Coordinates of C-alpha atoms in Angstrom, one line a residue:
Chain C
M1 CA 13.9 5.4 12.3
N2 CA 11.8 4.0 14.7
R3 CA 11.2 7.3 16.7
R4 CA 10.5 8.6 13.3
R5 CA 7.8 6.0 12.0
L6 CA 6.3 6.5 15.6
L7 CA 5.3 10.0 15.0
V8 CA 3.0 10.3 12.1
P9 CA 0.2 8.2 13.4
L10 CA 1.3 10.1 17.4
L11 CA 0.1 13.0 15.7
L12 CA -2.9 11.7 13.8
V13 CA -3.9 10.8 17.3
M14 CA -2.8 13.9 18.3
A15 CA -5.5 15.3 16.1
L16 CA -8.2 13.5 16.9
V17 CA -7.7 14.1 20.3
G18 CA -7.7 17.7 19.2
A19 CA -10.6 17.3 16.8
A20 CA -12.5 16.1 20.1
C21 CA -12.1 18.3 22.2
G22 CA -13.0 21.3 19.7
A23 CA -16.2 19.4 19.3
D24 CA -16.7 19.4 23.2
D25 CA -16.2 23.3 23.1
E26 CA -18.5 23.3 20.4
E27 CA -21.5 21.5 22.2
A28 CA -20.7 23.6 25.0
S29 CA -21.5 26.7 23.5
T30 CA -24.4 25.1 21.3
A31 CA -25.7 24.5 25.2
T32 CA -26.0 28.3 25.8
T33 CA -25.8 30.0 22.5
S34 CA -27.8 27.7 20.5
G35 CA -24.4 27.6 18.2
E36 CA -22.4 30.3 16.0
G37 CA -23.5 29.7 13.1
T38 CA -23.5 25.9 12.9
S39 CA -26.3 24.3 12.9
T40 CA -29.5 25.7 14.8
T41 CA -32.5 23.0 15.0
V42 CA -34.4 22.3 11.9
A43 CA -37.4 21.5 11.4
A44 CA -38.4 17.9 9.7
P45 CA -40.3 18.7 6.6
E46 CA -42.9 17.1 5.2
F47 CA -42.6 14.5 1.9
A48 CA -45.0 13.5 -0.4
A49 CA -45.7 9.4 0.8
G50 CA -44.0 7.0 -0.9
T51 CA -40.7 8.4 -1.3
T52 CA -38.0 7.1 0.1
M53 CA -37.5 10.2 2.7
A54 CA -41.1 9.8 4.0
A55 CA -40.7 5.5 4.8
L56 CA -37.4 7.2 6.0
Q57 CA -39.1 9.4 8.3
D58 CA -42.1 6.4 9.0
K59 CA -38.5 4.5 9.9
G60 CA -37.1 7.2 11.8
K61 CA -33.6 6.4 11.2
I62 CA -31.5 6.5 8.3
V63 CA -28.8 4.2 7.4
V64 CA -25.4 5.1 6.1
G65 CA -23.0 3.5 5.0
T66 CA -19.4 4.6 5.2
K67 CA -15.6 4.2 5.8
F68 CA -14.3 2.8 9.6
N69 CA -10.8 3.2 8.7
Q70 CA -10.0 6.2 6.5
L71 CA -8.8 9.5 8.6
G72 CA -10.2 12.5 7.6
S73 CA -13.1 10.9 5.9
G74 CA -14.7 8.2 8.1
Q75 CA -12.9 6.7 10.7
K76 CA -14.2 4.8 14.2
N77 CA -12.3 6.4 17.0
P78 CA -11.0 3.6 19.0
T79 CA -11.7 5.4 22.4
T80 CA -15.2 7.0 21.7
G81 CA -16.5 4.5 19.5
E82 CA -17.9 7.0 17.4
V83 CA -16.5 7.5 13.6
E84 CA -15.6 10.5 13.0
G85 CA -14.6 12.9 9.5
F86 CA -15.8 14.4 6.2
D87 CA -18.6 11.9 5.4
V88 CA -20.0 11.1 8.5
E89 CA -20.7 15.1 9.0
I90 CA -22.2 15.4 5.0
A91 CA -24.5 12.2 6.3
K92 CA -25.3 13.9 9.7
L93 CA -26.4 17.5 7.7
I94 CA -28.3 15.0 5.9
A95 CA -30.3 13.4 8.2
I96 CA -30.9 16.5 9.6
G97 CA -32.5 17.8 6.0
I98 CA -34.7 14.1 6.9
F99 CA -35.4 14.1 10.2
G100 CA -34.7 17.7 11.3
G101 CA -32.3 18.5 14.5
T102 CA -28.8 20.0 15.2
L103 CA -26.2 18.4 14.4
D104 CA -25.4 17.7 18.4
D105 CA -28.8 15.0 18.6
I106 CA -28.5 13.6 14.8
G107 CA -26.6 10.9 15.7
D108 CA -29.5 9.2 17.5
K109 CA -31.0 9.2 13.9
I110 CA -28.2 7.4 12.3
E111 CA -26.9 4.2 12.4
F112 CA -23.5 4.2 10.9
K113 CA -22.5 0.4 8.7
E114 CA -18.6 0.4 8.0
T115 CA -18.8 -0.1 4.2
V116 CA -15.8 -1.1 2.7
S117 CA -14.8 0.2 -1.4
G118 CA -15.2 -3.1 -2.5
I119 CA -19.0 -4.0 -1.0
R120 CA -20.3 -0.1 -1.8
E121 CA -22.5 -1.6 -5.1
A122 CA -23.8 -4.9 -3.0
V123 CA -25.4 -2.9 0.1
I124 CA -27.3 -0.6 -1.6
Q125 CA -28.5 -3.2 -4.4
G126 CA -29.7 -5.2 -1.2
G127 CA -30.6 -2.3 0.4
D128 CA -28.4 -3.1 4.0
V129 CA -28.1 1.0 3.9
D130 CA -29.7 3.4 2.4
I131 CA -26.7 6.0 1.0
V132 CA -23.0 5.0 1.0
A133 CA -20.9 8.6 1.5
A134 CA -17.5 6.5 1.8
T135 CA -14.7 8.2 -0.1
Y136 CA -17.4 6.9 -3.1
T137 CA -16.1 8.4 -6.3
I138 CA -18.6 8.9 -8.8
N139 CA -17.8 6.9 -12.6
D140 CA -19.9 5.6 -15.0
N141 CA -19.3 1.5 -14.3
R142 CA -20.6 2.4 -11.0
K143 CA -23.3 3.9 -12.2
K144 CA -24.5 1.1 -14.3
Q145 CA -25.4 -0.5 -10.9
V146 CA -26.4 2.5 -8.3
D147 CA -27.3 6.5 -8.5
F148 CA -24.9 9.0 -7.1
A149 CA -25.7 12.2 -6.1
G150 CA -23.4 14.9 -5.7
P151 CA -20.2 15.4 -6.5
Y152 CA -20.2 16.7 -2.7
V153 CA -16.0 17.1 -2.8
I154 CA -13.3 16.6 -5.1
D155 CA -10.4 14.8 -4.1
G156 CA -7.8 13.9 -5.7
Q157 CA -4.0 12.2 -5.9
T158 CA -1.3 15.1 -5.6
V159 CA 2.5 15.4 -5.4
M160 CA 5.5 15.9 -2.7
V161 CA 8.6 16.9 -3.0
K162 CA 11.1 18.2 -0.5
S163 CA 10.8 21.7 1.1
D164 CA 14.1 23.3 -1.0
N165 CA 13.1 21.5 -4.5
D166 CA 11.7 24.2 -7.2
T167 CA 11.8 22.4 -10.1
I168 CA 8.7 20.1 -9.6
K169 CA 6.3 23.0 -10.5
A170 CA 3.7 20.6 -13.0
L171 CA 3.2 17.0 -13.5
T172 CA 4.7 17.0 -16.9
D173 CA 7.9 17.8 -14.2
L174 CA 7.3 14.4 -13.3
T175 CA 8.8 13.1 -16.7
G176 CA 12.3 11.4 -16.7
K177 CA 12.5 11.8 -12.3
K178 CA 12.1 8.7 -9.5
V179 CA 8.8 9.0 -8.1
C180 CA 7.6 6.7 -5.0
S181 CA 3.6 5.7 -4.1
G182 CA 2.7 2.8 -2.6
T183 CA 1.6 -1.2 -3.6
G184 CA -1.6 -1.0 -4.3
S185 CA -1.9 2.3 -5.3
T186 CA -3.5 3.8 -8.7
T187 CA -1.1 6.0 -9.1
P188 CA 1.0 3.8 -11.3
D189 CA -2.2 4.0 -13.8
N190 CA -3.0 7.7 -13.0
L191 CA 0.5 9.1 -14.2
K192 CA 0.0 6.6 -17.3
A193 CA -3.1 8.5 -18.4
K194 CA -1.5 11.6 -18.0
Q195 CA 1.1 9.9 -19.9
V196 CA 3.9 11.3 -17.4
T197 CA 6.7 8.3 -17.2
P198 CA 9.0 8.7 -14.5
S199 CA 12.2 6.9 -14.9
E200 CA 11.9 4.9 -11.8
L201 CA 8.3 4.3 -10.0
V202 CA 9.1 3.2 -6.3
L203 CA 6.5 1.3 -5.0
R204 CA 6.5 0.9 -1.2
A205 CA 4.3 -1.2 1.5
T206 CA 3.9 1.9 3.2
Y207 CA 4.2 6.0 2.7
P208 CA 6.6 6.5 5.6
E209 CA 8.7 4.4 3.5
C210 CA 8.3 6.8 0.1
A211 CA 9.0 9.6 3.0
D212 CA 12.0 8.1 3.9
E213 CA 12.8 7.8 0.2
L214 CA 12.2 11.1 -0.4
R215 CA 14.0 12.5 2.9
Q216 CA 16.8 10.0 2.0
G217 CA 17.0 11.5 -2.0
R218 CA 16.4 8.7 -3.0
V219 CA 13.0 9.6 -5.6
E220 CA 11.9 13.2 -6.0
A221 CA 8.3 12.8 -5.8
V222 CA 6.0 11.1 -3.2
V223 CA 2.3 10.5 -5.6
T224 CA -0.5 9.5 -3.6
D225 CA -4.5 11.1 -1.7
R226 CA -3.3 14.5 -0.3
G227 CA -4.8 13.4 2.9
I228 CA -2.3 10.8 2.8
L229 CA 0.2 13.2 2.2
I230 CA -0.7 15.9 4.2
G231 CA -0.5 13.8 7.8
L232 CA 3.4 13.4 6.4
V233 CA 3.8 17.1 5.6
A234 CA 3.0 17.9 9.2
A235 CA 5.1 15.1 10.2
S236 CA 7.7 15.8 8.2
S237 CA 8.6 19.3 10.3
R238 CA 9.1 21.2 7.4
A239 CA 11.2 18.9 5.7
F240 CA 8.3 18.4 3.0
K241 CA 6.3 20.3 0.7
L242 CA 3.4 19.4 -1.4
V243 CA 3.2 21.0 -4.9
D244 CA -0.3 22.3 -6.3
I245 CA -1.1 19.0 -8.5
D246 CA -3.7 17.5 -8.8
V247 CA -2.7 14.1 -10.5
S248 CA -6.2 12.6 -10.5
E249 CA -9.9 14.0 -9.5
E250 CA -11.7 11.6 -7.9
P251 CA -15.6 13.8 -7.4
L252 CA -16.8 12.0 -4.1
G253 CA -20.8 11.3 -3.9
I254 CA -23.1 9.9 -2.1
G255 CA -24.2 6.0 -3.6
L256 CA -28.0 5.3 -3.9
K257 CA -30.5 2.9 -5.3
K258 CA -30.8 3.1 -9.1
G259 CA -33.7 4.6 -10.3
D260 CA -34.8 6.4 -6.7
D261 CA -35.2 9.8 -8.9
A262 CA -37.1 11.9 -6.1
F263 CA -34.4 11.1 -3.7
R264 CA -31.3 11.8 -5.6
E265 CA -33.5 14.9 -5.9
F266 CA -33.6 15.4 -2.7
L267 CA -30.0 15.1 -1.8
N268 CA -28.6 17.0 -4.6
T269 CA -30.7 20.0 -3.5
R270 CA -29.7 19.6 0.0
L271 CA -26.4 19.0 -1.0
E272 CA -26.9 22.8 -2.4
E273 CA -28.1 24.1 0.3
I274 CA -25.8 23.1 2.5
Y275 CA -23.6 24.5 0.1
A276 CA -25.1 28.3 0.8
S277 CA -25.6 27.9 4.4
G278 CA -21.9 27.6 5.1
E279 CA -22.6 23.9 7.4
W280 CA -20.6 22.5 4.3
A281 CA -17.7 24.6 4.6
D282 CA -17.6 24.5 8.3
A283 CA -17.9 20.6 8.4
Y284 CA -15.4 20.6 6.0
E285 CA -13.4 22.9 8.0
R286 CA -13.1 20.9 11.3
T287 CA -12.7 16.9 10.0
L288 CA -10.4 17.5 6.9
G289 CA -9.2 21.2 7.8
K290 CA -8.2 19.9 10.8
L291 CA -5.3 17.7 8.7
G292 CA -4.3 21.0 6.8
L293 CA -6.1 21.2 3.8
K294 CA -7.5 24.6 2.9
T295 CA -11.2 24.2 2.1
P296 CA -12.3 24.2 -1.1
E297 CA -15.2 25.3 -3.1
P298 CA -17.8 23.0 -2.9
P299 CA -18.2 21.9 -6.7
A300 CA -21.4 21.9 -8.3
V301 CA -24.1 18.6 -8.2
N302 CA -24.5 16.7 -11.5
K303 CA -28.3 16.5 -11.9
Y304 CA -28.1 14.7 -14.4
A305 CA -30.8 13.0 -16.4
S306 CA -31.9 9.6 -15.4
T307 CA -31.3 6.7 -17.6
G308 CA -31.3 3.1 -17.4
T309 CA -28.3 2.9 -18.5
A310 CA -25.2 4.6 -17.8
T311 CA -24.5 7.7 -19.2
T312 CA -21.7 8.5 -21.1
L313 CA -19.2 10.9 -20.7
A314 CA -17.0 10.2 -23.4
T315 CA -13.4 10.8 -21.9
T316 CA -13.4 6.8 -21.2
T317 CA -12.8 3.9 -23.2
I318 CA -13.8 1.0 -20.7
P319 CA -14.0 -2.5 -22.3
A320 CA -18.1 -3.8 -22.0
S321 CA -16.7 -7.2 -20.2
T322 CA -17.7 -5.0 -16.7
T323 CA -19.8 -7.6 -14.5
T324 CA -22.9 -7.1 -13.5
A325 CA -22.9 -8.9 -10.5
A326 CA -24.2 -7.2 -7.8
G327 CA -21.3 -7.1 -6.0
A328 CA -18.8 -7.0 -7.8
S329 CA -15.8 -5.9 -7.2
T330 CA -15.7 -2.1 -8.9
T331 CA -12.1 -2.2 -10.4
T332 CA -11.8 -1.3 -13.4
T333 CA -11.4 -3.9 -15.7
A334 CA -8.7 -3.3 -18.2
G335 CA -8.9 -5.7 -21.5
G336 CA -6.3 -6.4 -23.1
G337 CA -3.1 -4.6 -21.5
S338 CA -4.9 -1.2 -22.5
T339 CA -5.0 0.6 -19.7
S340 CA -8.5 2.3 -18.9
T341 CA -8.1 5.1 -18.6
T342 CA -10.4 5.6 -15.5
T343 CA -8.8 5.0 -12.3
S344 CA -9.8 2.2 -10.4
A345 CA -10.8 4.8 -7.9
D346 CA -12.8 4.2 -4.8
G347 CA -12.4 7.8 -3.0
S348 CA -9.2 6.9 -1.8
P349 CA -7.3 5.3 -4.5
S350 CA -4.0 4.9 -3.1
T351 CA -4.4 3.9 0.2
S352 CA -6.4 1.0 -0.3
R353 CA -5.3 -2.2 -2.3
P354 CA -7.7 -2.2 -5.3
Chain J
M1 CA -6.0 -14.7 -18.0
Q2 CA -5.3 -12.1 -21.5
F3 CA -4.2 -10.2 -19.8
V4 CA -1.0 -11.5 -18.2
L5 CA 0.1 -12.4 -21.5
D6 CA 0.3 -9.1 -22.6
N7 CA 2.5 -8.3 -20.2
R8 CA 4.7 -12.2 -20.5
G9 CA 7.7 -9.7 -21.1
L10 CA 7.6 -7.8 -17.7
F11 CA 7.6 -11.1 -16.3
F12 CA 10.4 -12.7 -18.2
D13 CA 12.3 -9.6 -17.6
G14 CA 11.5 -10.1 -13.9
M15 CA 12.0 -13.8 -14.4
R16 CA 15.7 -12.8 -15.4
T17 CA 15.5 -10.4 -12.5
T18 CA 14.7 -13.3 -10.0
A19 CA 17.6 -15.6 -11.3
S20 CA 20.3 -13.3 -11.8
L21 CA 19.4 -11.9 -8.0
T22 CA 19.9 -15.8 -6.7
L23 CA 22.5 -16.6 -8.7
L24 CA 25.0 -13.6 -7.5
S25 CA 23.5 -13.4 -3.8
F26 CA 24.0 -17.1 -3.6
A27 CA 27.4 -17.3 -4.5
A28 CA 28.3 -14.2 -2.1
A29 CA 26.8 -16.3 0.3
L30 CA 28.9 -19.4 -0.2
V31 CA 31.5 -17.2 0.3
V32 CA 30.8 -15.1 3.3
G33 CA 29.1 -18.7 4.9
A34 CA 33.0 -20.7 4.2
V35 CA 34.6 -17.4 6.4
V36 CA 32.4 -17.9 8.9
A37 CA 32.1 -20.9 9.6
A38 CA 35.7 -21.4 9.3
F39 CA 35.7 -18.8 12.3
R40 CA 33.2 -21.4 13.8
I41 CA 35.6 -23.9 14.2
S42 CA 38.9 -21.9 14.5
P43 CA 41.2 -22.8 17.6
I44 CA 41.3 -18.8 18.3
P45 CA 38.3 -18.1 20.4
P46 CA 37.7 -14.3 19.9
L47 CA 37.0 -15.4 16.0
R48 CA 34.8 -18.0 17.6
W49 CA 32.8 -15.5 18.9
V50 CA 32.6 -13.3 16.2
G51 CA 31.3 -16.4 14.0
A52 CA 29.1 -16.8 16.4
T53 CA 27.4 -13.4 17.2
Y54 CA 27.0 -12.8 13.2
V55 CA 25.0 -15.9 12.7
G56 CA 23.3 -15.9 15.7
L57 CA 21.9 -11.8 15.2
V58 CA 21.7 -12.8 11.0
R59 CA 19.8 -15.6 11.5
N60 CA 17.1 -15.4 13.8
T61 CA 16.0 -11.8 12.0
P62 CA 13.1 -11.5 10.4
L63 CA 14.6 -11.5 6.3
A64 CA 12.2 -8.4 5.5
V65 CA 13.5 -6.9 8.3
L66 CA 16.9 -6.6 7.5
I67 CA 16.0 -5.3 3.9
V68 CA 14.1 -2.4 4.7
L69 CA 16.4 -2.2 7.5
F70 CA 19.5 -1.6 5.8
F71 CA 18.0 -0.1 2.3
N72 CA 16.5 3.0 4.7
G73 CA 18.0 2.1 7.8
F74 CA 21.3 2.3 7.6
A75 CA 21.1 5.5 5.1
D76 CA 20.0 7.2 8.0
A77 CA 23.2 5.9 9.1
G78 CA 25.3 7.5 6.5
I79 CA 25.4 4.0 5.0
I80 CA 23.7 4.9 1.5
V81 CA 23.9 2.0 -1.7
Q82 CA 22.0 3.7 -4.2
S83 CA 21.1 0.7 -6.0
R84 CA 18.2 -1.2 -5.5
Y85 CA 19.6 -4.1 -6.8
L86 CA 22.8 -3.7 -5.1
S87 CA 21.1 -3.4 -1.3
A88 CA 19.1 -6.9 -2.1
V89 CA 22.1 -8.5 -3.5
I90 CA 23.9 -7.5 -0.1
V91 CA 21.5 -8.9 2.1
L92 CA 20.6 -11.4 0.4
S93 CA 23.9 -12.9 0.7
A94 CA 24.6 -12.0 4.0
Y95 CA 21.6 -13.5 5.2
T96 CA 22.0 -16.6 3.0
G97 CA 25.3 -17.1 4.6
A98 CA 24.6 -17.5 8.0
F99 CA 22.6 -20.4 6.6
V100 CA 25.4 -21.8 4.8
A101 CA 27.5 -21.3 7.2
E102 CA 25.8 -23.7 10.1
T103 CA 25.6 -26.4 7.2
L104 CA 29.0 -26.0 6.4
R105 CA 29.9 -26.2 9.6
A106 CA 27.8 -29.4 10.3
G107 CA 29.3 -31.3 7.4
V108 CA 33.0 -30.2 8.7
N109 CA 31.6 -31.8 12.1
A110 CA 30.8 -35.1 9.8
V111 CA 33.9 -35.6 8.6
A112 CA 35.6 -37.5 11.7
R113 CA 38.2 -36.4 14.0
G114 CA 41.4 -38.3 12.5
Q115 CA 41.2 -36.5 9.3
G116 CA 42.0 -33.6 10.8
E117 CA 44.4 -34.9 13.2
A118 CA 46.1 -36.7 10.8
A119 CA 46.4 -33.7 8.4
R120 CA 48.1 -32.2 11.3
A121 CA 50.3 -34.6 12.0
L122 CA 51.7 -34.5 8.5
G123 CA 52.5 -30.6 9.2
L124 CA 49.5 -28.8 7.4
T125 CA 48.7 -25.3 9.0
F126 CA 45.1 -24.8 10.4
P127 CA 43.9 -22.7 6.7
Q128 CA 45.8 -26.5 4.4
V129 CA 43.8 -28.2 6.8
L130 CA 40.3 -26.9 5.9
T131 CA 41.4 -26.4 2.5
V132 CA 42.8 -29.4 1.9
V133 CA 41.3 -31.9 3.4
V134 CA 37.9 -31.0 6.0
L135 CA 36.1 -29.1 3.5
P136 CA 36.3 -31.2 0.4
Q137 CA 34.6 -33.8 2.4
A138 CA 32.5 -31.6 4.0
V139 CA 31.0 -29.8 1.1
R140 CA 29.8 -33.2 -0.3
T141 CA 28.2 -34.5 2.8
V142 CA 26.1 -30.8 2.6
V143 CA 25.0 -30.8 -1.1
G144 CA 22.1 -31.6 -0.2
P145 CA 21.4 -29.2 2.4
L146 CA 23.2 -26.5 0.4
G147 CA 20.4 -27.3 -2.8
S148 CA 17.7 -26.6 -0.4
I149 CA 18.8 -23.6 0.6
F150 CA 19.6 -22.2 -2.5
I151 CA 16.1 -22.9 -3.6
A152 CA 15.1 -21.2 0.0
L153 CA 17.0 -17.7 -1.8
I154 CA 15.1 -18.3 -5.0
K155 CA 12.1 -18.0 -2.5
N156 CA 13.3 -16.0 -0.1
S157 CA 14.6 -13.5 -3.0
A158 CA 11.0 -12.1 -3.3
L159 CA 10.9 -9.8 -0.8
A160 CA 13.8 -7.5 -2.6
A161 CA 10.2 -6.3 -3.7
L162 CA 10.5 -4.6 -0.3
I163 CA 12.5 -2.1 -1.7
S164 CA 11.3 -2.3 -4.8
V165 CA 13.0 -4.5 -7.1
Q166 CA 11.1 -5.8 -10.0
D167 CA 11.9 -9.6 -9.9
I168 CA 9.2 -11.7 -9.5
S169 CA 7.5 -10.2 -7.2
G170 CA 7.5 -6.2 -8.0
V171 CA 7.0 -7.4 -11.5
T172 CA 3.4 -8.8 -10.1
E173 CA 2.5 -6.3 -7.2
Q174 CA 3.1 -3.4 -10.1
L175 CA 0.6 -5.0 -12.6
I176 CA -1.8 -5.5 -10.2
T177 CA -3.4 -2.6 -9.4
T178 CA -4.2 -2.0 -13.5
T179 CA -6.8 -5.2 -12.9
G180 CA -7.0 -6.0 -9.6
D181 CA -7.4 -9.2 -10.8
Y182 CA -5.1 -11.6 -8.1
I183 CA -5.6 -14.9 -8.6
P184 CA -4.3 -15.3 -12.7
L185 CA -1.1 -12.3 -11.8
F186 CA -0.5 -14.7 -8.8
A187 CA -0.8 -17.8 -10.9
A188 CA 1.7 -16.2 -13.2
A189 CA 3.8 -15.3 -10.1
A190 CA 3.8 -18.7 -9.0
A191 CA 4.2 -20.9 -12.1
A192 CA 7.5 -18.1 -12.6
Y193 CA 8.6 -19.2 -9.7
L194 CA 7.9 -22.8 -10.2
A195 CA 9.8 -22.2 -14.0
L196 CA 12.6 -21.7 -11.8
S197 CA 12.9 -23.5 -8.4
L198 CA 12.0 -27.1 -9.9
P199 CA 15.1 -27.6 -12.5
A200 CA 17.0 -26.2 -9.9
G201 CA 15.9 -28.6 -7.3
F202 CA 16.3 -31.9 -10.4
A203 CA 20.1 -30.2 -10.8
V204 CA 20.8 -30.4 -7.1
S205 CA 19.7 -33.7 -6.6
R206 CA 21.9 -35.1 -9.6
L207 CA 24.8 -32.6 -8.6
E208 CA 24.0 -34.6 -5.2
R209 CA 24.0 -38.4 -6.3
R210 CA 27.4 -37.4 -8.2
L211 CA 29.3 -35.8 -5.5
A212 CA 28.0 -38.5 -3.6
I213 CA 30.8 -40.5 -1.5
K214 CA 30.1 -43.9 -2.2
R215 CA 31.0 -46.0 0.9

C-alpha cells in the first residue's frame, strides 16, 4: 500500500522534472531560432501618464500574488526555487504586455508573492501585490472587494470512476451512489447545489484514500478538481478514468484593486491578445496540459461595467451578512442552514480547507 | 451559531453514533482485555508470549494508523469489512483491549499472592482461580483506571471520522465546509463530547465508591 501511496508524489515529481527539462530545451531553441511560435521580443508599449501600467513601468517591476502549493497552477519548485504553473505563465504574459521582452527574461520584472486563498482580497486592497493570479474564482461576493479581469480559464470539479464503469455518465447518475471526496472540500455543497443526493458521501483526509475506496469498490465515484483527479488517474495504471461531467464551474480571473478600470481594461485586452496569438494555449499545454488535461478553448473575458457595488448575476442567493472587513475570509456565509448556491470557491475548492 | 442550531439534529445523530460506538467498543474491549490479560499471566509460556506480543504491537501503534490500516490496508489483503461503523468498532475494541489487558494485569498483581495459592490449594483449576477468586478482587481495584480508559475511548472514537463514520467529529467535518466557521462548529463538537464524557466520569467515580474494598 505504501508503495502505491508513494507513486502519486513520485509521478508528480517526474512530471515537474519533465516540465523543467522541456523548458530548458525551449530556452536553447530560443537562443538560436528566437523561439518557435512562442513569445518573440515585444517592445514596451507607451501608456498614458497616471495609469497603473505607466506606474508599473516606472517601477520596473510587477508584484504578483500566486499560490505556491498548487501543482499545475502555481507551485514553487523545491529544487529550482522557481514558481511554476498556468497562473504563473499568465502573469508572465501579462507582464510582457507591460514591460515588453520575452518569456525567458520577463521573470526579472516579476516578483511572485505566495498568496493563500484566505488573504487574496487583503493583499490586493493593502497594495502588497499589483495583481493576484491564484486560482481565483470570480464571484459576486468578491467583486464587492476587488475587481476581476478575465476569466482566463474555466476550472471545475469533475468525476472519476473505475475504467470499466459505464453506468455513470451524467451528474444525475451519482444520485443514490456512494461518492468520495476530501474532508473540507466544497463537493458536498456543489452536489447539493445541483440537487444530486448520493446515498453516502464519504469524506477522507487525502485523495489517495478516496482512490483506495474506489479501487476496493466501497464507493463508485470520486468527485473533486480536475487537476487532482488527473493525477490519480495517471497513477492508477488505467484502473480509473474521468467522466466528462462538470460538477461545478469555476471561472478563474485576475484580481486587481477595485475601481482601477483602466488597468482592468488593459488586462482584459491583453488576455484577448494572448488568446489570439496562441500564447495562451501554449502556456496551458506546458503546465496543466503536462498533467494530462486537454487544452480547452479560451473563455470569453467578461468586461463587466464598473460599479460601486457588485454586479448581480441573479442566480446567487447570498445572505447580506457578508463581512466587508479587509482580509476577511471569503468563505460563503450560509445563514439559516440554507446552503448558499455559490461554492466557496477559491479556484481550488477541494484541495484547500476553507 | 444559528447554523449550529439549525443543524442540531445532525449533531444529536452524531452524539448517538459516538455513544453507541463507545459502548459497543468498550464492551468488546473488556472481553478482549480479559482474554489477553489471562494470556499474560497464564502459566503456559507460549500464551504469555502471545499476550505480550499483542499488547506490545497494538498499544504502541497510533490509533489513527490502525484505523486506516485496517479499513484500507487490510482490504488489499482481502479482508474487506464493508461497514465503516463495524470497522471502527473492531479497531477501537482491539486497541482499547490492549490497555484494558494491562490494567487488569496490574489489578491481578495487586491481589495478594496468598489468595491464588490458597485457591490452588483448595483444588481449583487455573480458570477457576482467575474467575472465582482473583479477577473479582482485581476488577474492584481497577474500576478507576478502567473508567479513565472508557473516557479516553469516548474521545478516541473521534478518529472514526477518518474513515468517514458520521460521529460527532464526522458531522462537524461535514458541516465545516458549508460555512467555514470553525469556532461555533468546533465549540459545539466540544460541548457534545463533554456532554458524553462528563456524566461518564461522574458515573465512574460513583461506581468506584460503591465497589471499593472496605478495609
